[in-house]
Each structure stands twice: as C-alpha cells, then as structure tokens.
CSV table of C-alpha atoms in Angstrom, one decimal:
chain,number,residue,atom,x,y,z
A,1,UNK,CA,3.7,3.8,-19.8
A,2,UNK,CA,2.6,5.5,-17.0
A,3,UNK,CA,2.4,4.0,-13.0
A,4,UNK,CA,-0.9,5.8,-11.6
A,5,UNK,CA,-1.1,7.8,-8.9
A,6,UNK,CA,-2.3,6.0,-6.5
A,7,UNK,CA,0.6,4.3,-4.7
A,8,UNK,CA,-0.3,2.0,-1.4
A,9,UNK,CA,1.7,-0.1,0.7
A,10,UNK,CA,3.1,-3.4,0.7
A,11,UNK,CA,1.4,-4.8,3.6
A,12,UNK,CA,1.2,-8.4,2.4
A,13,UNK,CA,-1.4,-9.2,5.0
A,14,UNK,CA,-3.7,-10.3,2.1
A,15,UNK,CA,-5.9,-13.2,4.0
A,16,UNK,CA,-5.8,-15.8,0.7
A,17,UNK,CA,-6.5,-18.7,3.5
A,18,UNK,CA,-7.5,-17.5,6.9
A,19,UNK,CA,-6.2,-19.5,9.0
A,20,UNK,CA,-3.2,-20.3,8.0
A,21,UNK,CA,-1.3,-18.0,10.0
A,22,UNK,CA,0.9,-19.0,11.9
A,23,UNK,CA,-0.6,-19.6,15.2
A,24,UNK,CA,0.5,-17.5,18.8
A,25,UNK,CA,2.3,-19.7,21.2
A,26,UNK,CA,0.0,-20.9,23.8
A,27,UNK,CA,1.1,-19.8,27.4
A,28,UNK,CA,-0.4,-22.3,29.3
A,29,UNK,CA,1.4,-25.2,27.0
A,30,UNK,CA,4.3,-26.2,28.7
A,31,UNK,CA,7.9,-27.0,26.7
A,32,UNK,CA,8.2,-30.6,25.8
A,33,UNK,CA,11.6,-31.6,27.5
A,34,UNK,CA,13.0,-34.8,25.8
A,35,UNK,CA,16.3,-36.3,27.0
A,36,UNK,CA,19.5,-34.0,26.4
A,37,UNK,CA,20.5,-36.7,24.2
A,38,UNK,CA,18.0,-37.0,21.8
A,39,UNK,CA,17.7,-33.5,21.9
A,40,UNK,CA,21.0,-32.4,20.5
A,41,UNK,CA,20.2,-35.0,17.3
A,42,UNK,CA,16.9,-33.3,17.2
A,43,UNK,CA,18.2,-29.8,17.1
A,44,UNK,CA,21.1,-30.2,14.0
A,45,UNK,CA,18.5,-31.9,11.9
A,46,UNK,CA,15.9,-29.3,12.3
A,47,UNK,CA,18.8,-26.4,12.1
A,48,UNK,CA,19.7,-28.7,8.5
A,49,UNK,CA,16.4,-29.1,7.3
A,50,UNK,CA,15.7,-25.3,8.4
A,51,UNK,CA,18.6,-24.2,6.3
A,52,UNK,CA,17.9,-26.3,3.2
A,53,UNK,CA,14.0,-24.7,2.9
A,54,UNK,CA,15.8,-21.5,3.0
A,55,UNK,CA,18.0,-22.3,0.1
A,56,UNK,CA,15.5,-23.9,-1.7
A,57,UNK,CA,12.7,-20.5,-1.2
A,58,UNK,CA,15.8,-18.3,-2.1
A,59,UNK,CA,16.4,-20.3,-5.5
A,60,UNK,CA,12.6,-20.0,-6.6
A,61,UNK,CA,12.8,-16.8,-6.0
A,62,UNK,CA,15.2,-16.2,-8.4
A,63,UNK,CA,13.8,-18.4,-11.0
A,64,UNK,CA,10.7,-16.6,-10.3
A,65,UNK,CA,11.0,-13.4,-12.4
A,66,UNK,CA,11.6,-15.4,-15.6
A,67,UNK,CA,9.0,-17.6,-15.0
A,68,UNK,CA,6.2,-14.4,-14.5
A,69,UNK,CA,7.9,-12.8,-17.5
A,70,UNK,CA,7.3,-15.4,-19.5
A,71,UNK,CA,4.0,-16.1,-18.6
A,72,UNK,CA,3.2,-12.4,-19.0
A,73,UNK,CA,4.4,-12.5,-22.6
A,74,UNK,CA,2.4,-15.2,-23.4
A,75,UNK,CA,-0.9,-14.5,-22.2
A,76,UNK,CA,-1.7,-12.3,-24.3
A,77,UNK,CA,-2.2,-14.6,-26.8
A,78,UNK,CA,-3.9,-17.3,-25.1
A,79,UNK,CA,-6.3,-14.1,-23.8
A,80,UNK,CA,-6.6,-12.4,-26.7
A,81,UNK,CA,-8.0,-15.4,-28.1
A,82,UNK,CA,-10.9,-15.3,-26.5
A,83,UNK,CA,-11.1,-11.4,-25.7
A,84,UNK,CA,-10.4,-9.5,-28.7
A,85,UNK,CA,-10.6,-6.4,-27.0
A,86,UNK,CA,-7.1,-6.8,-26.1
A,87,UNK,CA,-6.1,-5.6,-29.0
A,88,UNK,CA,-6.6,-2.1,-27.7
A,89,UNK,CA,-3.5,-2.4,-25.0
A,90,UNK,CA,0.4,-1.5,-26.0
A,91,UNK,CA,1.8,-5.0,-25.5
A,92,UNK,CA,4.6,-3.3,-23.5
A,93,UNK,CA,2.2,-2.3,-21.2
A,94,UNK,CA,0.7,-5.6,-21.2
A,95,UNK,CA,3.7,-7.4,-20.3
A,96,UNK,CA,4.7,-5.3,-17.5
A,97,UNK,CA,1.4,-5.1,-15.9
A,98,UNK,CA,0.9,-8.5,-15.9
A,99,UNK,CA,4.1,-9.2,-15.3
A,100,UNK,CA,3.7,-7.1,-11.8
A,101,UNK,CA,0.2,-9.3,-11.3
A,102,UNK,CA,2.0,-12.4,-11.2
A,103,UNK,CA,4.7,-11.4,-8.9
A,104,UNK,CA,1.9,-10.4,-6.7
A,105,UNK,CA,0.1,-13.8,-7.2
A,106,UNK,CA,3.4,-15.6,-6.7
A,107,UNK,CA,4.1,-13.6,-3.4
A,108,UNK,CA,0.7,-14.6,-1.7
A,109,UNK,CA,1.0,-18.0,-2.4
A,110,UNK,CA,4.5,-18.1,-0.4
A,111,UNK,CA,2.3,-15.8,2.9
A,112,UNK,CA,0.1,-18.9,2.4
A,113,UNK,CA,2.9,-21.5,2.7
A,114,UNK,CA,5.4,-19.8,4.9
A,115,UNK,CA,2.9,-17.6,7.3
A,116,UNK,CA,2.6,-13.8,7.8
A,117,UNK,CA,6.1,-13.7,10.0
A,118,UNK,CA,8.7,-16.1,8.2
A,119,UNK,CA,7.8,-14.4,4.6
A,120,UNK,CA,9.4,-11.2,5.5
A,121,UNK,CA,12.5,-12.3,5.7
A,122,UNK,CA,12.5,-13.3,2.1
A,123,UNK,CA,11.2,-9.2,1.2
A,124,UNK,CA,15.0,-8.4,0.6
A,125,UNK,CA,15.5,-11.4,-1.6
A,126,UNK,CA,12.7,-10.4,-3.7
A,127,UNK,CA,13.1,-6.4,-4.2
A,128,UNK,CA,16.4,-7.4,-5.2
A,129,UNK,CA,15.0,-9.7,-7.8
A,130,UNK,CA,12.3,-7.2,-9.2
A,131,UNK,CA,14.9,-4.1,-8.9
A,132,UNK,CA,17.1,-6.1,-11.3
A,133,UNK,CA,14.4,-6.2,-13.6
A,134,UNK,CA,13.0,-2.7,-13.1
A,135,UNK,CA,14.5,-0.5,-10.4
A,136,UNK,CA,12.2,2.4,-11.2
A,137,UNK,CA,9.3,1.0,-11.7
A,138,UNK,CA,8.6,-2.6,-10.5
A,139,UNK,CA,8.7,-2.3,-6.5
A,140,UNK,CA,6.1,0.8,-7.0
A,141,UNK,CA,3.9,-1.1,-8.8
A,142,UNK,CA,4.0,-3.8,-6.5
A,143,UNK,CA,3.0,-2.0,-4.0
A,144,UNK,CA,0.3,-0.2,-5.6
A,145,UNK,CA,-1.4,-3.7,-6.9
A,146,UNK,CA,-1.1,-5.0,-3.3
A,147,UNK,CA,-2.9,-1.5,-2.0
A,148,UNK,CA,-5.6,-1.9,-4.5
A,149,UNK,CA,-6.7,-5.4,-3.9
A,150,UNK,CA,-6.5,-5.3,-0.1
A,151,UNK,CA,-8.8,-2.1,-0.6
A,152,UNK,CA,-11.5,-4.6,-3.1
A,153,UNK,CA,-11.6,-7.0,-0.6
A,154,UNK,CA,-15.4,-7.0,1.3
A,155,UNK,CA,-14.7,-7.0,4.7
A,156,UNK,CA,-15.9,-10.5,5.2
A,157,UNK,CA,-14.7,-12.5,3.2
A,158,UNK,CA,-16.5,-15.9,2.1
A,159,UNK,CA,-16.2,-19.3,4.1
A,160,UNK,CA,-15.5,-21.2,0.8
A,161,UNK,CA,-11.7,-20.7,-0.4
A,162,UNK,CA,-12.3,-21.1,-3.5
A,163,UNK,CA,-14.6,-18.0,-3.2
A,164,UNK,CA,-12.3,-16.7,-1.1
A,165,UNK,CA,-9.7,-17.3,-4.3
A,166,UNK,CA,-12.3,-16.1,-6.5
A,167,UNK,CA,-12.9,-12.3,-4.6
A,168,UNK,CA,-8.8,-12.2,-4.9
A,169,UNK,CA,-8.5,-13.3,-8.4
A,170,UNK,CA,-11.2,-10.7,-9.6
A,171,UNK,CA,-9.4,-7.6,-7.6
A,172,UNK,CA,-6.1,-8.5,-9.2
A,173,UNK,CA,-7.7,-8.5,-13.0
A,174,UNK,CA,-9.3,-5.4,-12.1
A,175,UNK,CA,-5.6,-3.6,-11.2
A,176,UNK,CA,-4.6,-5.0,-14.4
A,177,UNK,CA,-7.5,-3.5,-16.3
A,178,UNK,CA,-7.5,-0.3,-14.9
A,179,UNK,CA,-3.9,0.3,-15.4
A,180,UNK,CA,-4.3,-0.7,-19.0
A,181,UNK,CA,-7.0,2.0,-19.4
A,182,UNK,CA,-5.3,4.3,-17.2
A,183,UNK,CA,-9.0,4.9,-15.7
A,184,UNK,CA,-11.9,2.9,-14.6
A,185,UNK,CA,-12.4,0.3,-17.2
A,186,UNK,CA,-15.4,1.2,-19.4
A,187,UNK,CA,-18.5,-1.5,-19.3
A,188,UNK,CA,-18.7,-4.9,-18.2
A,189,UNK,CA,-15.4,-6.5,-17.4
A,190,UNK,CA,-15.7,-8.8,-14.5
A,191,UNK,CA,-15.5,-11.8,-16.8
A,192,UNK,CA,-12.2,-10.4,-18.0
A,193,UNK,CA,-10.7,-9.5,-15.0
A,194,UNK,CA,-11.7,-12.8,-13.6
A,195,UNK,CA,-9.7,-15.0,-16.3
A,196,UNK,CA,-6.4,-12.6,-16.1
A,197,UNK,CA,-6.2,-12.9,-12.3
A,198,UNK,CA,-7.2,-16.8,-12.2
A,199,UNK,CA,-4.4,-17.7,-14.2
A,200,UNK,CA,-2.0,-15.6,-12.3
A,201,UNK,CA,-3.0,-17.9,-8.9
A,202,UNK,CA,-3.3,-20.8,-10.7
A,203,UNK,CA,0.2,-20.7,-12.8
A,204,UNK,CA,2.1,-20.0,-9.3
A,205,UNK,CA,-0.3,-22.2,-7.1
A,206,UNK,CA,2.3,-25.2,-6.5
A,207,UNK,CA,5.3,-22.7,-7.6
A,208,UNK,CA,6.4,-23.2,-3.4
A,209,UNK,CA,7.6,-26.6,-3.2
C-alpha cells in the first residue's frame, strides 16, 4: 500500500458551516459586571462545566478510532453491494483508506461544534490516537486527505448546507477513490464517491455530544 505523493497540510480550516466560527470579540461591547458575589458562583460553575466538556471530547476521542475502524471494515460490504466494482480494491487498502476518510469526517464535525480556535487544542489528543494505530502512516494521510479536499472545494461555496455537505462529501470519496486506483479514477465515479463520503459525515454527524 502505497501513500501518494502528494502530501498537504493539516489546516483544518475546511468551512463545513460558514458561520459557525467562533465570532471576534466586539470592541465597542462593554464587559457585563454582575455583583462580585454572584460572580464568584458564576465563575466555578463555568470553570466545572468547562472542564467536564473537556473530559467528555477527550473520551470520544479515544473511542473514536474503533468506531472509524469499524465502520471502515464494514462498508465494504454494505458498498459493495451496490457497486460491484469494488471488487477491484485490496481490502487492506480499503480499510485504511476509509478508515483515514472517517477520521477526517469525524474531525470536521468537532471544527463545526467546537470552532476553528478551541479544536486545536484537542490536535495532540488526536495524533496520539491515530499514531497508536499507525505511526508511519496515519497522520500523513491525514493530512494529505485534508490538502486534497480543501484544494476541490469551488471557491464559493453554495448557500444551502446541505450542498455545502454535498461539495465536501463528494471531495472526500474522490481522495478515497483516487488512492484506491493510485491515479485518477477511470470514468464516471461521482455517484461513487458521493455515497463513500456521505456516509463518512453522516455516521459521525452526532458523534460530538
């Protein structure tokens, strides 16, 4: 199995939502200044509550792998099923590129929840995870599949999210294709590339809680 040549970046800037950023602090707004009081309550509930998200992000992300494994494993069937073409692909390939999709899925639906600045913090937690599983090869082809999509992205993207989900979807099959052939895929695949990368969104859409 080879990872191709074309390495990127892991910018995860990916806009899946525009507009969920997190928004820039508005100078003119001034600080609400509640009693001292209330405010010391206010402060070790919001420190608690702060803390217990954390914990609770770090733990799915360490469920997480076995989840996209497992998924990866079994999509072959449920695809094959209906593309028979997929007969073609070493299963070991299969399973690791797909495996590498759903990470990537996974990963922009927590930017989407968490916003462009809070995610990084969890980057650590998650190399750690995907070096466990392959040191050599699994941050470098992160990386690459997040290069390649941000690169088939138009550069407007559609009001509509669920086009908007659509245009991501279809660049994240594609990676998966192209990697399986090694080259451009040969004919007519958008319908293919379509159905690999929806269920990579939708399997992890609601994996945040």
């Amino acid at each position: 199995m080879k990872i191709p040549p074309f390495i990127a970046y892991l910018s995860l800037e990916v806009h899946l939502i525009p507009g969920h950023d997190t928004p820039s602090p508005d100078p003119e707004r001034k600080p609400n200044r509640a009693h001292p009081a209330h405010n010391d309550g206010s402060r070790g509930k919001i420190t608690a509550r702060r803390l217990m998200a954390q914990q609770r992000v770090e733990e799915e992300i360490r469920l997480l792998l076995y989840a996209v494994k497992t998924l990866a494993v079994s999509s072959y069937s449920t695809l094959h099923k209906r593309y028979p073409e997929l007969s073609k692909f070493d299963l070991d390939s299969w399973d690791f590129f797909m495996t590498v999709a759903g990470l990537y899925a996974a990963v922009m639906r927590l930017k989407v929840k968490l916003g462009p600045q809070e995610i990084h913090q969890y980057i650590p937690f998650l190399e750690a995870e995907i070096d466990a599983w392959d040191r050599l090869n699994g941050v470098r082809a992160l990386l690459d599949c997040d290069g390649f999509v941000n690169r088939g992205l138009p550069d407007e993207v559609p009001d509509s999210r669920l086009d908007r989900e659509a245009l991501l979807a279809y660049a994240l099959g594609m990676w998966v294709l192209w990697n399986l052939y090694q080259s451009e895929p040969p004919g007519d695949h958008r319908e293919l590339a379509q159905a690999i990368g929806g269920m990579m969104f939708c399997s992890f859409a609601n994996w945040w809680v």
